XYZ file of C-alpha atoms in Angstrom:
642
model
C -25.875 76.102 26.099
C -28.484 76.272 28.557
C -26.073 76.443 31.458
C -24.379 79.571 30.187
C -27.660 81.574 29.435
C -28.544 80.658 32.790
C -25.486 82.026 33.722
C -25.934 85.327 31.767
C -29.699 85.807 33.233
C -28.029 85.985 36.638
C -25.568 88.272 35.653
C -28.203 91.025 34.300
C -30.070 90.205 37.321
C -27.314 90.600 40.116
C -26.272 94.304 37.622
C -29.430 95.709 38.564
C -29.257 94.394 42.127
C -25.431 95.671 42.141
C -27.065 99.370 40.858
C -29.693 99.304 43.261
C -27.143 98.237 46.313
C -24.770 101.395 45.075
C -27.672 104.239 45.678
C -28.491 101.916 49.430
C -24.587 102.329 50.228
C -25.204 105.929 50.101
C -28.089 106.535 51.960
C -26.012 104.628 54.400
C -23.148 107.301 54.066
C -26.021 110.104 54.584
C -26.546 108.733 58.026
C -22.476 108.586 58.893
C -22.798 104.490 58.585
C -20.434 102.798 55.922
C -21.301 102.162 52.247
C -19.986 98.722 52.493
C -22.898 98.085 55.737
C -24.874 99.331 52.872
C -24.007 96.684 49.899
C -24.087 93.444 52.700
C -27.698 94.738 53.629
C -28.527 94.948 49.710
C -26.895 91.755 49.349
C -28.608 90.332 51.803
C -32.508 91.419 51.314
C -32.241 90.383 47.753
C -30.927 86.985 48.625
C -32.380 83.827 49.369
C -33.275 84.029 52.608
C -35.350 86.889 51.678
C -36.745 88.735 48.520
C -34.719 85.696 46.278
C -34.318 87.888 43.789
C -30.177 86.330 43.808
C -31.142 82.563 44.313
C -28.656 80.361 45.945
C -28.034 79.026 42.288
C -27.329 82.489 41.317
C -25.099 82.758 44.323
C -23.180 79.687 42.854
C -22.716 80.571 39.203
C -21.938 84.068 40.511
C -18.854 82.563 42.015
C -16.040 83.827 39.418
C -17.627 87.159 40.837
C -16.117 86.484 43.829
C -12.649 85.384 42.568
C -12.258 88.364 40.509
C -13.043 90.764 43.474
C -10.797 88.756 46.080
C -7.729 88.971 43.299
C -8.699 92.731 42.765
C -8.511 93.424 46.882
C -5.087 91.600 47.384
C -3.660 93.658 44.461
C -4.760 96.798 46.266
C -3.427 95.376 50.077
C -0.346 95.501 47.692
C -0.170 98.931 46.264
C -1.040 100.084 50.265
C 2.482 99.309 50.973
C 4.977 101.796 49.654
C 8.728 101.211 51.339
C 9.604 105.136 51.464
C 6.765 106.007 53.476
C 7.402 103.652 55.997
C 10.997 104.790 56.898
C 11.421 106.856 59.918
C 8.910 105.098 62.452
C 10.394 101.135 61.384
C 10.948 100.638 65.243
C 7.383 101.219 66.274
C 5.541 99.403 63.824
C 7.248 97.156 63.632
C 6.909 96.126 67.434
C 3.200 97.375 67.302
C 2.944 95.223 64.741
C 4.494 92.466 66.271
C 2.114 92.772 69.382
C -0.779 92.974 67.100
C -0.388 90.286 65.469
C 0.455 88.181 68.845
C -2.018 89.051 71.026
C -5.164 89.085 68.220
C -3.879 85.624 67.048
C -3.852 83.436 70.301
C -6.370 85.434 71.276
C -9.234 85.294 68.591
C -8.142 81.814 67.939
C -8.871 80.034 71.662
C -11.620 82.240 71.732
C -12.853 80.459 68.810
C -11.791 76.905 69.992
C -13.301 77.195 73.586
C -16.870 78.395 72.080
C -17.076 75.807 70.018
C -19.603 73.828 71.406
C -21.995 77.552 70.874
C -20.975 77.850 67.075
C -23.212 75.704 64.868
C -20.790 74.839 62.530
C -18.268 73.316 64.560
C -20.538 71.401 66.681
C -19.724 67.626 66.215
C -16.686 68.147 65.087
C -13.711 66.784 66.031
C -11.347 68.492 68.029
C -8.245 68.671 65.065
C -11.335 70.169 62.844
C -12.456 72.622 65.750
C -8.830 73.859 66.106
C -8.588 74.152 61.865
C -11.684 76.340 61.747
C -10.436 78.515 65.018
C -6.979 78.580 63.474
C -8.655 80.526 60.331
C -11.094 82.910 62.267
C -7.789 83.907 64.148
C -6.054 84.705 61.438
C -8.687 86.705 59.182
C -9.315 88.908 62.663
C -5.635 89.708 62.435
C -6.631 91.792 58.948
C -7.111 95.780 59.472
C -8.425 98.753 56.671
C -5.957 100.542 55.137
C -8.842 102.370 53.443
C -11.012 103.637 56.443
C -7.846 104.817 57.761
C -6.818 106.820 55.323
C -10.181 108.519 54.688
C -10.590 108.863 58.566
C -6.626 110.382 58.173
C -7.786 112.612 55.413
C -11.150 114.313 56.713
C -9.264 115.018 60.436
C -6.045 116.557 58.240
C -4.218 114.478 60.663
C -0.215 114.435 60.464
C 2.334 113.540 63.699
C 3.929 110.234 64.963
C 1.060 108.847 66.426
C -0.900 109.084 63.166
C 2.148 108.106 61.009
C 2.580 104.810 63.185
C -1.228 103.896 63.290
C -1.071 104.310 59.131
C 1.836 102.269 59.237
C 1.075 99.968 61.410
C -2.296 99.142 59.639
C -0.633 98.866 55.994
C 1.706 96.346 56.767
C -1.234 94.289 58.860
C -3.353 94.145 55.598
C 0.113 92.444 54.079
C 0.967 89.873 57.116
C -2.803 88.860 57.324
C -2.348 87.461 54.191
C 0.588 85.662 54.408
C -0.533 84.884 57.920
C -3.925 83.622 56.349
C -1.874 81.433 53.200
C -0.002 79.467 56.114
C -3.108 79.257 58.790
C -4.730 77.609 55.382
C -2.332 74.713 55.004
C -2.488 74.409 58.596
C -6.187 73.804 58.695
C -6.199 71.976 55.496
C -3.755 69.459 56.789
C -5.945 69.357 60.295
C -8.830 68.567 58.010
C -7.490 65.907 56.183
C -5.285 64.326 58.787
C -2.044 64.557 57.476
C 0.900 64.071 60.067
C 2.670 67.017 61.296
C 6.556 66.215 60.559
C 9.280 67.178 59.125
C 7.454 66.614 55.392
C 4.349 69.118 56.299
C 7.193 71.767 56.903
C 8.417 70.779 53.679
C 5.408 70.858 51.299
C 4.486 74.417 53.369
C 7.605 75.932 52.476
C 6.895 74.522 48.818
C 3.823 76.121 48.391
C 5.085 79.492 50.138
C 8.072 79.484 47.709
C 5.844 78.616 44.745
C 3.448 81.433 45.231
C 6.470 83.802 45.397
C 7.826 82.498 42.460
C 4.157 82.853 40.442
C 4.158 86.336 42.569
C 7.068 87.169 40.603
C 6.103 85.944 37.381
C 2.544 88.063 37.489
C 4.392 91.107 38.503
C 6.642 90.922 35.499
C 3.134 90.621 33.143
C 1.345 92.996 35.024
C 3.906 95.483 34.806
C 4.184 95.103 30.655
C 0.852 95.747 30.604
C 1.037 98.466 32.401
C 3.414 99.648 30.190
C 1.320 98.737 27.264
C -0.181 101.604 24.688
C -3.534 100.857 25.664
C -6.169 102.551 27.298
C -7.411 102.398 31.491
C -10.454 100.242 30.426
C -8.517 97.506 28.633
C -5.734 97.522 30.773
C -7.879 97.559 33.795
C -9.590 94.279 32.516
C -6.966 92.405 31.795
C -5.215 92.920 34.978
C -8.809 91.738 36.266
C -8.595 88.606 34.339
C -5.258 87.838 35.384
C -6.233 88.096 38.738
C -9.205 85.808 38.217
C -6.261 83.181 36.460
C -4.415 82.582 39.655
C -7.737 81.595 41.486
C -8.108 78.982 38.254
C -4.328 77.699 38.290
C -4.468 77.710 42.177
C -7.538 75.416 41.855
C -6.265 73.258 39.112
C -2.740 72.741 41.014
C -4.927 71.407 44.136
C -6.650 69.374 42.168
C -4.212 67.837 40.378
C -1.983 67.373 43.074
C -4.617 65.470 45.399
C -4.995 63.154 42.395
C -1.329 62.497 41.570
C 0.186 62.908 45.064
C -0.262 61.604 48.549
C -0.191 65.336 49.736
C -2.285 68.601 48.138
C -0.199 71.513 46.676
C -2.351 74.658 48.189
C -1.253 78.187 46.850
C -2.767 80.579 48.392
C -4.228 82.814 45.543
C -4.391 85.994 47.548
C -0.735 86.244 48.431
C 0.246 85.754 44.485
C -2.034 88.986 43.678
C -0.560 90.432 46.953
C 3.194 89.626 46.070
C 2.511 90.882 42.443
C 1.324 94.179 43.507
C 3.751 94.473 45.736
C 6.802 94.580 43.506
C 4.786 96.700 40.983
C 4.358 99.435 43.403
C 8.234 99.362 44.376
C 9.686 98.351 41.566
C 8.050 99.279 38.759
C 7.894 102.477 36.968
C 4.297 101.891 36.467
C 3.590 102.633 39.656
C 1.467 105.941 39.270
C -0.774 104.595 36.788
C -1.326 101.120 38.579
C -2.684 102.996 41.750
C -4.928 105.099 39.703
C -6.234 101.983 38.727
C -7.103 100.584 41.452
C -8.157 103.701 42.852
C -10.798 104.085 40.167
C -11.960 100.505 39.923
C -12.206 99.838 43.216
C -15.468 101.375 44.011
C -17.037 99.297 41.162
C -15.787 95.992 42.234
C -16.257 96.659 45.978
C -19.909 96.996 45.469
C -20.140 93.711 43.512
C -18.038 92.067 45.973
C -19.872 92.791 49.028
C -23.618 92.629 47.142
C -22.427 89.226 46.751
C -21.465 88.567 49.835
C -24.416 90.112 50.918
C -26.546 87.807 49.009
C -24.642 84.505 50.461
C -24.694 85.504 54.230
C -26.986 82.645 55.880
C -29.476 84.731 58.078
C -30.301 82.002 60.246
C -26.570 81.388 61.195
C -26.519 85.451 61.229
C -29.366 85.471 63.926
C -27.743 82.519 65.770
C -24.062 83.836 66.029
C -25.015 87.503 66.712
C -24.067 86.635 70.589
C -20.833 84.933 69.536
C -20.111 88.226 67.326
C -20.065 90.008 69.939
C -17.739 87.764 72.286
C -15.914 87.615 69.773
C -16.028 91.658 69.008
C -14.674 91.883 72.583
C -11.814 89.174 72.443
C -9.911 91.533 69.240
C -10.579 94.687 71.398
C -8.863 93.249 74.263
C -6.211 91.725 72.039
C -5.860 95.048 70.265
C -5.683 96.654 73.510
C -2.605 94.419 75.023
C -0.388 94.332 71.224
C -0.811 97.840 70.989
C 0.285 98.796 74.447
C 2.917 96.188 74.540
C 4.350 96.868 71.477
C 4.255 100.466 71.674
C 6.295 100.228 75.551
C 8.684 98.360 74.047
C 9.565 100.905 71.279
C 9.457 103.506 74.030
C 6.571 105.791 72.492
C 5.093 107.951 74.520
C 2.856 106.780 76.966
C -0.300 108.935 75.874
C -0.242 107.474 72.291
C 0.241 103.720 73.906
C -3.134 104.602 75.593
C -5.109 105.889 73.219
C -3.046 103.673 70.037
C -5.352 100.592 70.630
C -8.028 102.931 69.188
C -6.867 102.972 65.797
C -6.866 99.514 64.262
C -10.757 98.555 65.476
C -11.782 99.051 61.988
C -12.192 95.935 59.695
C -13.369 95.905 55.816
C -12.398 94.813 52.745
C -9.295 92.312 53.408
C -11.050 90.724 56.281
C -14.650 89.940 54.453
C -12.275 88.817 51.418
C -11.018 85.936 53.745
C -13.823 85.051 55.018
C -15.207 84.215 51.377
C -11.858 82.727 50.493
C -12.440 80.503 53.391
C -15.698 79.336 51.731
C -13.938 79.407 48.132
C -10.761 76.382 49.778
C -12.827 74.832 52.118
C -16.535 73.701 50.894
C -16.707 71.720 53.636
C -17.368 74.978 56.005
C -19.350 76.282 53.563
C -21.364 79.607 53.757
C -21.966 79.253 57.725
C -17.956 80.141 58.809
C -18.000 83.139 56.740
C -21.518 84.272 57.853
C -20.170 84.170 61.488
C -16.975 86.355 60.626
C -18.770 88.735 58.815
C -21.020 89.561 61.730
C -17.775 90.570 63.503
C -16.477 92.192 60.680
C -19.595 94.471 60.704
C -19.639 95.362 63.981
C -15.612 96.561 63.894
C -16.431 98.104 60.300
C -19.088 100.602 62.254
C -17.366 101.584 65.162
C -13.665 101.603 65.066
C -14.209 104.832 62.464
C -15.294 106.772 65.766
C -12.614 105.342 67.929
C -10.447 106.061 65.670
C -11.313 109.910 65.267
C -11.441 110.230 69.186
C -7.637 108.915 69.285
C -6.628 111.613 66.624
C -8.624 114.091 68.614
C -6.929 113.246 72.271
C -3.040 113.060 70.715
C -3.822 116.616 69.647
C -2.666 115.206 65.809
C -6.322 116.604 63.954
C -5.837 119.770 61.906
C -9.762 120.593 61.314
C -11.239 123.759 60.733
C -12.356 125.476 63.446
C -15.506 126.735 63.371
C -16.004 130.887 63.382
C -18.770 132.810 64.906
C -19.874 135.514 62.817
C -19.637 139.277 65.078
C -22.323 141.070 62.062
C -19.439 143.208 60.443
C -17.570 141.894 57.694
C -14.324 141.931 57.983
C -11.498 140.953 54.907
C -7.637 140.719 55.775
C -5.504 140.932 52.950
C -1.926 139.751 52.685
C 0.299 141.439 50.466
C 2.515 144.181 49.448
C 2.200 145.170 45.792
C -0.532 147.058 43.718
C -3.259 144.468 43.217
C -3.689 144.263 46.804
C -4.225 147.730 47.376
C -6.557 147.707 44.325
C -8.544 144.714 46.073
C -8.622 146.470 49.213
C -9.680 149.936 47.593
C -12.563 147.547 45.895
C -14.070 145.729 48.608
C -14.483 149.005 50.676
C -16.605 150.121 47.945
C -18.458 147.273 48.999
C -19.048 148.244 52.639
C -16.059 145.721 53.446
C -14.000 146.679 57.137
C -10.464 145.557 55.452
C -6.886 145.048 56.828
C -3.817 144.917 54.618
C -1.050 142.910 56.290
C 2.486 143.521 55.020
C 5.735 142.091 56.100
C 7.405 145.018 53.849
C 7.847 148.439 56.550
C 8.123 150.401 53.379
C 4.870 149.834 52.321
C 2.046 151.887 51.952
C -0.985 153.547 50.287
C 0.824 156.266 48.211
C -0.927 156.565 45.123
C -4.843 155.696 45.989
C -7.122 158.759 46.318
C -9.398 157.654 48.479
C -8.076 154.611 51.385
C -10.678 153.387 53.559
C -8.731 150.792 54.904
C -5.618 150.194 57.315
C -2.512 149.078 56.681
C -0.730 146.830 59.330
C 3.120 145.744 59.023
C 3.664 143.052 60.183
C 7.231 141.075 61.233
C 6.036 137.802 60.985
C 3.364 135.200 59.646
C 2.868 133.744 62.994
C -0.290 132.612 65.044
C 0.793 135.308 67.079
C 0.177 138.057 64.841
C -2.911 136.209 63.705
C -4.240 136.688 66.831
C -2.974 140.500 66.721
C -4.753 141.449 63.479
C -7.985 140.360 64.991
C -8.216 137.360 62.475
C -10.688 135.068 63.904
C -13.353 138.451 62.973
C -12.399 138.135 59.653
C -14.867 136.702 57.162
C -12.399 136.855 54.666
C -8.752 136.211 54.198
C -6.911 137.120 50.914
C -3.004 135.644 50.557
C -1.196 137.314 47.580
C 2.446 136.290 48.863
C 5.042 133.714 47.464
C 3.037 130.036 47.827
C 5.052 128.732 50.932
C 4.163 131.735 52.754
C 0.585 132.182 51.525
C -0.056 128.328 52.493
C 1.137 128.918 56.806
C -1.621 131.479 56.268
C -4.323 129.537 55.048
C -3.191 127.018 57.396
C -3.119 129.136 60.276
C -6.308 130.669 59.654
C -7.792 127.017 58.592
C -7.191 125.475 61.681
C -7.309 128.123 64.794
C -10.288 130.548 63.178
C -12.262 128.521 61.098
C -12.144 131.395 58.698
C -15.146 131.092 55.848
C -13.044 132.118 53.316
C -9.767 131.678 51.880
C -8.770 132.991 48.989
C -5.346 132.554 47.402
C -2.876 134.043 44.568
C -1.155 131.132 43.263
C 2.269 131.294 41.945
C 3.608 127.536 41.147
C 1.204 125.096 39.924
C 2.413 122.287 41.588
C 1.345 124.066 45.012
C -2.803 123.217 43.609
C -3.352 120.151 45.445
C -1.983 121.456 48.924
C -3.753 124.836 48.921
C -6.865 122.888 47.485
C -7.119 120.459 50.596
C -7.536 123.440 52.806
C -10.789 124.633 51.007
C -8.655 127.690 49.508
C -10.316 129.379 46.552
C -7.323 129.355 44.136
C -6.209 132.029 41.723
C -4.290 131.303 38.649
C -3.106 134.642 36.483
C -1.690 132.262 34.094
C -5.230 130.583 33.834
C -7.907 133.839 34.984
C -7.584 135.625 31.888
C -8.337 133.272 29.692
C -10.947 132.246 31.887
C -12.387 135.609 32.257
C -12.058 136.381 28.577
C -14.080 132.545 27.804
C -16.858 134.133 29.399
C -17.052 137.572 27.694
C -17.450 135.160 24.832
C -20.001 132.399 26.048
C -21.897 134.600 28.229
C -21.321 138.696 27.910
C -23.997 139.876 29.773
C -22.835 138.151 32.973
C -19.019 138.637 32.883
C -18.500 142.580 33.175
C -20.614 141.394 36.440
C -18.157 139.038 37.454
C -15.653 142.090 37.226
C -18.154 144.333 38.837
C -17.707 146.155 35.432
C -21.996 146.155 35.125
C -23.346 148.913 35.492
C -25.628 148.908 38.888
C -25.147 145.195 38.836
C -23.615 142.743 41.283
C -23.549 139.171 42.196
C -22.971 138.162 45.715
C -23.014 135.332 48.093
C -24.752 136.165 51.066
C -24.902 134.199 54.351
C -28.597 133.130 55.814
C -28.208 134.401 59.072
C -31.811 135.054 60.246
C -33.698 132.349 61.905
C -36.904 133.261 61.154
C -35.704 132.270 57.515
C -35.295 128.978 58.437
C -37.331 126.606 56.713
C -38.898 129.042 54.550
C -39.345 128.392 50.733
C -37.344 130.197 48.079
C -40.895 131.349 46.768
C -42.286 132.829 49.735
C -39.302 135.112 50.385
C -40.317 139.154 49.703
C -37.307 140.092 47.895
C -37.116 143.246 45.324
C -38.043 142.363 41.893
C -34.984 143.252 40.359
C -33.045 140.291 41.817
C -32.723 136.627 41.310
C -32.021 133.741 43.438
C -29.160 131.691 41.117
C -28.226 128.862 43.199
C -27.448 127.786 47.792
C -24.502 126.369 48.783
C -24.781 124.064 51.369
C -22.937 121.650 53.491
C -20.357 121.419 50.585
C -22.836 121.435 47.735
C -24.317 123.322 45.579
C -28.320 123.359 44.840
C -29.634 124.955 41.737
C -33.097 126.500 43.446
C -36.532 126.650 42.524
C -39.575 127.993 44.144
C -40.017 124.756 46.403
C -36.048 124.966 47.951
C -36.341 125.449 52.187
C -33.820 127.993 53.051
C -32.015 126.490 56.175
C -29.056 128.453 58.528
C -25.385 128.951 57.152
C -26.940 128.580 53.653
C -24.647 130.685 51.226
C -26.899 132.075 48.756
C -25.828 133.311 45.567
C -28.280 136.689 44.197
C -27.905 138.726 41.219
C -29.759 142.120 41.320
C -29.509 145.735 41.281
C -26.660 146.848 43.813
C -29.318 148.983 45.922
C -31.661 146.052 45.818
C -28.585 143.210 46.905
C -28.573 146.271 49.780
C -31.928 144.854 51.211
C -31.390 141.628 50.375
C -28.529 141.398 52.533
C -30.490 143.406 55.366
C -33.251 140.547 54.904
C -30.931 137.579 55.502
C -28.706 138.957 58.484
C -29.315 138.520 62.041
């Protein structure tokens, strides 16, 4: 009894260290370095080398902690590898792949060996145990991130074969290292143990290969009817979790039992089981949808127990000691990375530029790789704490900067789609695409509002019959080309407004996102399913099926502020306005001398937006949001321009 409140005391006190270790991962983010640097640091000034606030007896009962996290990161190495995206560019990952996997492996691995006599924990070993513990560094520096590149992928917009390889390339890595790892661990554990390589060892390693397939299988059959289950994410979420945490406790019972019964051990590697099982869910499973969103919204929860953890077991004396074999080691996989990349990508005949720069995009280590290195500790006591200390160091160091080699690759193949950023010439200018009523309507309206507007229109017939008073120019337009971009003077324009059929509308946006930079982007949507796509450009999205209603929601909740909205008020407006002026810099919301009829409401900046008060610095490229008297937003926007 008093074992397991032990064991609850340390699981309220590693919660709050987990919470606290979440808000350190993102001031780590703040300053551009990874959240997972973050947790390990957490981890480790709480541990026992430390603060102690996680004892090494904590660190011990916290164990099934780990288990549950390393079955949780195979089954999302899994649901990384989709068949359909891979076709097309088979021939170069695969032999990118091939050299990858090569090169790192003899590599790392004598690197390892040779340096042995420098690495505390395999000093006075013998040379079969040397060569077991170099065997398994090799193969966990094999292991890529599927994750970083994605996000990296993501935030650059990048798309093109050299991107579509490197993704490729780095998903099915996250799959080999793991079967790479399960075979590397019955080599090692029959170095460490002395059994005879013959004809048998091939034997019992093919048994426990075929065995983890076949319990692969079996868990993707269970986890896919409860997937299909009637129950909600939280449930089914945990017991996919404690199935997960089940194969760790049959793998460990079949060792067991077999060392007792047999002249050989029966190892099943764990991880492949959760990685075979998500495997054939993802590909085979109708399921598939809902088991990515779940380990899409899990993962950030078990990631920062996982690495808190690991955080709290890293040994900082062997830290401090193998810092200078990190680094050799850091060196060895870039070279290694350099010579499978380039090799591999000659041999598939890609072009030379990407073979050059392609070494740059699988530097990046994280969650597979520190997963091994605690699995190591989890089948081998014997190495205890001290081997995965020393890989984690590497891992660390690859973790912070193969983001930024990445990003430079993407940048020299010419693959990143980024906006551009726009220079603002002190005129505002709007370009509106379109060629029915409303668009002459939003035209007529946002030259009432001391707008310079352009109405683009790929129809020759149209024009501005009808409107009394047109302050604006009408251009038509043959095309929807960069070209004509260029021609309508669009990197000027503040503003652009598409209110054409979607697929046109979105090479607009595009257009404009990429080569102007432009600040705003404003769209008329006409198929729903077009949301996401328009949405990942920045576009502010129009839905008439959905603006009405909204529009008529807020009559009701709030009518004093919607006829503003509609710039129905009478002598009353709300607009953004840029901080432009440099003298404003720095200043506080309270100390600004702004009429008395208007109201700061709330800056936008850097993506997010800040509900003032009198305190709130002002700082350039703020978008500030005033209500007020028209005449009075007049001086207002006098006072924050240039």
């Amino acid at each position: 009894m008093a074992h397991y409140q032990s064991i609850a005391l340390f699981v309220v006190a590693f919660a709050v260290v987990a919470l606290a270790a979440r808000q350190v991962g993102d001031i780590f983010a703040h300053f551009k370095l990874p959240k997972i640097t973050g947790y390990l640091f957490t981890g480790l000034l709480t541990g026992p080398f430390i603060l102690n606030i996680i004892s090494e007896e904590a660190v011990q009962s916290l164990r099934f902690v780990d288990e549950v996290s390393l079955a949780f990161i195979a089954f999302a190495a899994g649901s990384e590898l989709y068949l359909p995206d891979l076709q097309g560019r088979l021939k170069s990952i695969g032999w990118v792949t091939a050299g990858l996997v090569f090169f790192t492996l003899i590599m790392a691995t004598s690197a390892v060996f040779f340096m042995a006599d420098f690495i505390p924990i395999m000093q006075g070993m013998l040379g079969t145990e040397q060569l077991a513990v170099a065997i398994l560094a090799g193969s966990i520096l094999v292991a890529r991130s599927p994750a970083s590149a994605i996000a990296i992928i993501n935030e650059l917009r990048a798309k093109g074969p050299f991107t579509q390889t490197a993704l490729g390339v780095t998903v099915i890595m996250d799959v080999f290292v793991i079967v790479i790892f399960a075979i590397s661990s019955s080599v090692a554990d029959a170095l460490l143990t002395d059994v005879t390589f013959d004809f048998s060892f091939v034997l019992l390693l093919i048994v426990n290969l075929s065995m983890a397939v076949i319990l692969g299988g079996i868990l993707a059959k269970v986890l896919s009817i409860t997937l299909a289950a009637k129950l909600e994410r939280v449930p089914k979420t945990t017991i996919i979790l404690l199935f997960g945490f089940g194969v760790f406790v049959l793998s460990t019972f079949i060792r067991e039992y077999s060392h007792e019964q047999f002249p050989f051990e029966i190892l099943i590697e764990p991880l492949l089981v959760c990685l075979i099982a998500s495997f054939m869910v993802n590909n085979y499973s109708k399921s598939r949808g809902e088991f990515r969103e779940i380990i899409e919204k899990t993962g950030p929860i078990i990631y920062i127990a996982f690495f808190t953890l690991t955080g709290d077991s890293l040994e900082l004396d062997i830290l401090i000691a193998t810092w200078p074999i990190a680094l050799v080691l850091f060196g060895t996989r870039l070279a290694a990375i350099m010579l499978g990349s380039f090799t591999g990508g000659v041999i598939a005949g890609d072009p030379m530029k990407h073979n050059r720069f392609r070494w740059m995009a699988f530097v990046t280590q994280a969650g597979v790789a520190l997963g091994l290195a605690k699995e190591v500790a989890v089948e081998f006591p014997e190495l205890g704490t001290a081997f995965a200390t020393m890989i984690i160091s590497v891992v660390v160091l690859n973790e912070i900067v193969g983001p930024l080699f990445f990003k430079y690759a993407i940048n020299q193949v010419g693959e990143a789609h980024i906006r551009k950023t726009q220079v603002f010439d002190g005129v505002r200018d709007a370009i509106l695409f379109g060629h029915d009523g409303p668009t002459l309507a939003l035209a007529q309206q946002l030259c009432a509002h001391n707008w310079v507007v352009k109405v683009a229109s790929t129809n020759p017939n149209f024009n501005s019959a009808g409107i009394d008073q047109c302050d604006f120019t009408i251009h038509h337009i043959s095309d929807l080309s960069l070209e004509t971009l260029h021609r309508l003077d669009a990197h000027k324009a503040e503003v652009i407004v598409a209110m054409l059929p979607d697929e046109d509308s979105y090479q607009v946006c595009e257009l404009a996102y990429e080569n102007f930079g432009t600040e705003t982007l404003v769209v008329r949507l006409n198929d729903p399913q077009n949301y996401k796509r328009f949405r990942e450009l920045g576009t502010l999205i129009v839905d008439p099926r959905t603006a009405i209603v909204g529009l008529l929601v807020h009559f009701v909740r709030s009518p004093a502020v919607a006829p503003m909205l509609l710039g129905a008020a009478e002598n009353q407006d709300i607009i953004d306005i840029e901080v432009r002026d440099p003298s404003l810099h720095g200043v506080r919301v309270r100390d600004l001398r702004l009429p008395l009829d208007t109201l700061i409401l709330s800056i936008l900046r850097e993506g997010h937006t800040l509900i003032t008060h009198g305190h709130t610095r002002l700082q350039l490229g703020d978008r500030v949001t005033v209500v007020g008297s028209i005449k009075s937003l007049d001086e207002v926007l006098l006072r924050f321009d240039a």
